[in-house]
Amino acid sequence: MSKTITRHPDDATLISFAAGALSEPLAAAVSAHVSMCAECRDEVRDMALIGSSLLETAPAPGGRVAVPARPEDSIWSEPASSPRRERAGELPSPIARKYGLSLEDIEWKRLGPGLWQHRLPLSPGAKGDLYLLKLTPGCKLPVHGHAGAELTLVLTGAFSDATGEYRRGDVQEVDAGRLVVRR
């Protein structure tokens, strides 16, 4: 029996994702989570519909009707067909599709005992970093700071820290060193 996803991105993060306003690395993490989480997938769909409806009725500068960007046009959106259920042991479909990777294909760079990293390239001009991390059981991440927003999505296994336990599909969201908790 698998546990359900219990830790999700903050509502403000989901709204920004639905509006296409997240940086590419954060959008990638949220997209991967949304592909794994039916609850957030439904929320993002509803948020995008509400935003689109509001924008369609708002006049643009010069009196023109604003045409909203469609979330489905994002490189991180699911294809038009209904999203498939993500299975344990595989990369979420938005990451696998964009990078043409499976977990078995990744070339890991060893950072230290029990810790590996794989950097995923971003689009030209995109800001931030997007990494996959792999830790052996019992390995601890080195102490590090958070100058901006950071999303950690568990793809396989689990981790725990002072804030609790995170399992497959769970998200830990930190903004400038402060844990963001979904309300």
Short mmCIF file of C-alpha atoms in Angstrom, two decimals:
data_model
loop_
_atom_site.label_atom_id
_atom_site.label_comp_id
_atom_site.label_asym_id
_atom_site.label_seq_id
_atom_site.Cartn_x
_atom_site.Cartn_y
_atom_site.Cartn_z
CA MET A 1 0.00 0.00 0.00
CA SER A 2 1.46 3.35 -0.97
CA LYS A 3 1.00 6.47 1.11
CA THR A 4 -0.69 9.40 -0.50
CA ILE A 5 1.06 12.69 -1.13
CA THR A 6 0.66 14.86 1.97
CA ARG A 7 2.96 17.83 1.32
CA HIS A 8 2.15 20.14 -1.56
CA PRO A 9 3.38 23.46 -2.97
CA ASP A 10 1.89 26.55 -1.37
CA ASP A 11 -1.28 27.96 -2.99
CA ALA A 12 0.63 31.06 -4.12
CA THR A 13 3.15 28.81 -5.88
CA LEU A 14 0.36 26.84 -7.59
CA ILE A 15 -1.33 30.09 -8.70
CA SER A 16 1.97 31.37 -10.11
CA PHE A 17 2.47 28.06 -11.91
CA ALA A 18 -1.05 28.18 -13.38
CA ALA A 19 -0.39 31.75 -14.55
CA GLY A 20 2.94 30.79 -16.15
CA ALA A 21 4.78 33.13 -13.79
CA LEU A 22 7.27 30.75 -12.13
CA SER A 23 10.92 30.59 -13.09
CA GLU A 24 11.80 27.59 -15.23
CA PRO A 25 13.42 25.53 -12.44
CA LEU A 26 10.48 26.08 -10.07
CA ALA A 27 7.99 25.40 -12.87
CA ALA A 28 9.77 22.12 -13.60
CA ALA A 29 9.48 20.99 -9.96
CA VAL A 30 5.82 22.03 -9.69
CA SER A 31 5.01 20.40 -13.03
CA ALA A 32 6.60 17.15 -11.88
CA HIS A 33 4.64 17.29 -8.61
CA VAL A 34 1.39 18.08 -10.43
CA SER A 35 1.95 15.08 -12.71
CA MET A 36 2.12 12.91 -9.57
CA CYS A 37 -0.65 14.60 -7.54
CA ALA A 38 -4.28 14.52 -8.69
CA GLU A 39 -5.29 17.04 -5.98
CA CYS A 40 -2.82 19.69 -7.19
CA ARG A 41 -3.50 18.86 -10.85
CA ASP A 42 -7.20 19.65 -10.27
CA GLU A 43 -6.35 22.84 -8.38
CA VAL A 44 -3.99 24.08 -11.12
CA ARG A 45 -6.63 23.35 -13.77
CA ASP A 46 -9.24 25.30 -11.79
CA MET A 47 -6.83 28.18 -11.14
CA ALA A 48 -5.93 28.38 -14.83
CA LEU A 49 -9.61 28.40 -15.82
CA ILE A 50 -10.44 31.15 -13.32
CA GLY A 51 -7.45 33.24 -14.39
CA SER A 52 -8.24 32.77 -18.05
CA SER A 53 -11.88 33.77 -17.51
CA LEU A 54 -10.86 36.88 -15.59
CA LEU A 55 -8.33 37.92 -18.22
CA GLU A 56 -10.73 37.37 -21.12
CA THR A 57 -13.08 39.98 -19.66
CA ALA A 58 -10.40 42.52 -18.71
CA PRO A 59 -9.59 45.20 -21.28
CA ALA A 60 -5.94 45.43 -22.23
CA PRO A 61 -4.17 48.80 -22.48
CA GLY A 62 -5.58 50.63 -25.49
CA GLY A 63 -9.03 49.06 -25.07
CA ARG A 64 -8.17 45.68 -26.60
CA VAL A 65 -9.32 42.47 -24.90
CA ALA A 66 -6.39 40.70 -23.28
CA VAL A 67 -5.65 37.23 -24.61
CA PRO A 68 -4.21 35.18 -21.77
CA ALA A 69 -1.26 32.89 -22.16
CA ARG A 70 -2.53 29.33 -22.10
CA PRO A 71 -0.97 27.14 -19.39
CA GLU A 72 -1.12 24.21 -21.81
CA ASP A 73 1.41 26.03 -24.02
CA SER A 74 4.09 25.82 -21.32
CA ILE A 75 7.00 23.44 -21.85
CA TRP A 76 6.07 22.05 -18.42
CA SER A 77 2.42 21.31 -19.13
CA GLU A 78 1.06 17.85 -19.77
CA PRO A 79 0.14 16.96 -23.35
CA ALA A 80 -3.52 17.48 -24.31
CA SER A 81 -4.31 13.84 -23.55
CA SER A 82 -5.09 13.10 -19.93
CA PRO A 83 -2.00 12.73 -17.76
CA ARG A 84 -0.96 9.21 -16.95
CA ARG A 85 -0.46 7.98 -13.43
CA GLU A 86 3.18 8.30 -12.41
CA ARG A 87 4.77 5.09 -11.18
CA ALA A 88 7.36 4.70 -8.45
CA GLY A 89 10.89 4.34 -9.79
CA GLU A 90 10.42 6.52 -12.86
CA LEU A 91 10.95 10.18 -13.57
CA PRO A 92 7.76 12.27 -13.68
CA SER A 93 6.60 12.62 -17.28
CA PRO A 94 7.29 16.38 -17.66
CA ILE A 95 10.98 15.85 -16.78
CA ALA A 96 11.31 12.59 -18.74
CA ARG A 97 9.63 14.14 -21.79
CA LYS A 98 11.66 17.39 -21.82
CA TYR A 99 15.04 15.77 -21.19
CA GLY A 100 14.49 12.35 -22.76
CA LEU A 101 15.64 10.67 -19.54
CA SER A 102 14.76 7.78 -17.32
CA LEU A 103 16.25 7.25 -13.87
CA GLU A 104 18.48 4.53 -15.32
CA ASP A 105 19.91 6.91 -17.98
CA ILE A 106 21.13 9.62 -15.63
CA GLU A 107 24.87 10.26 -15.45
CA TRP A 108 25.42 11.10 -11.80
CA LYS A 109 28.27 13.28 -10.56
CA ARG A 110 29.54 12.26 -7.14
CA LEU A 111 29.63 15.19 -4.72
CA GLY A 112 30.68 13.29 -1.60
CA PRO A 113 30.05 10.12 0.36
CA GLY A 114 26.54 8.94 -0.45
CA LEU A 115 25.63 12.08 -2.43
CA TRP A 116 25.29 12.48 -6.21
CA GLN A 117 23.92 15.22 -8.43
CA HIS A 118 22.77 15.62 -12.03
CA ARG A 119 22.24 19.14 -13.36
CA LEU A 120 19.44 19.55 -15.88
CA PRO A 121 20.03 22.28 -18.46
CA LEU A 122 17.62 25.18 -18.68
CA SER A 123 16.40 27.11 -21.69
CA PRO A 124 18.67 29.91 -22.92
CA GLY A 125 18.23 32.97 -20.72
CA ALA A 126 16.45 31.08 -17.91
CA LYS A 127 17.62 31.91 -14.41
CA GLY A 128 18.19 29.50 -11.53
CA ASP A 129 19.31 25.91 -11.27
CA LEU A 130 17.58 22.56 -11.68
CA TYR A 131 19.20 19.52 -10.10
CA LEU A 132 18.37 15.93 -9.43
CA LEU A 133 19.97 14.67 -6.23
CA LYS A 134 20.53 11.10 -5.16
CA LEU A 135 21.38 10.18 -1.58
CA THR A 136 22.09 6.83 -0.05
CA PRO A 137 19.93 5.89 2.96
CA GLY A 138 21.17 7.66 6.07
CA CYS A 139 23.13 10.28 4.13
CA LYS A 140 22.61 13.88 5.24
CA LEU A 141 22.71 16.88 2.97
CA PRO A 142 25.42 19.35 3.88
CA VAL A 143 24.19 22.48 5.62
CA HIS A 144 23.39 25.05 2.97
CA GLY A 145 21.59 28.37 2.77
CA HIS A 146 18.57 29.48 0.81
CA ALA A 147 18.90 32.90 -0.76
CA GLY A 148 15.74 32.53 -2.82
CA ALA A 149 13.02 30.00 -3.47
CA GLU A 150 13.84 26.28 -3.44
CA LEU A 151 11.50 23.37 -4.09
CA THR A 152 12.50 19.84 -3.19
CA LEU A 153 10.38 17.07 -4.73
CA VAL A 154 10.89 13.48 -3.64
CA LEU A 155 10.99 11.19 -6.69
CA THR A 156 11.87 7.92 -4.95
CA GLY A 157 12.40 6.92 -1.35
CA ALA A 158 11.94 9.43 1.45
CA PHE A 159 13.80 11.90 3.63
CA SER A 160 13.16 13.53 6.96
CA ASP A 161 14.40 16.65 8.69
CA ALA A 162 13.30 18.87 11.55
CA THR A 163 10.10 19.75 9.64
CA GLY A 164 8.93 16.16 9.16
CA GLU A 165 9.02 13.26 6.75
CA TYR A 166 8.76 13.60 2.97
CA ARG A 167 7.85 10.67 0.72
CA ARG A 168 7.44 10.16 -3.04
CA GLY A 169 5.56 13.11 -4.53
CA ASP A 170 5.88 15.31 -1.43
CA VAL A 171 7.28 18.83 -1.82
CA GLN A 172 9.32 20.86 0.62
CA GLU A 173 9.16 24.54 -0.23
CA VAL A 174 11.68 27.01 1.20
CA ASP A 175 11.77 30.71 0.38
CA ALA A 176 14.80 32.72 1.54
CA GLY A 177 15.45 30.25 4.36
CA ARG A 178 11.84 30.13 5.57
CA LEU A 179 9.82 26.93 5.24
CA VAL A 180 6.61 27.57 3.30
CA VAL A 181 3.68 25.49 4.51
CA ARG A 182 0.53 25.05 2.50
CA ARG A 183 -2.52 26.29 4.36
#
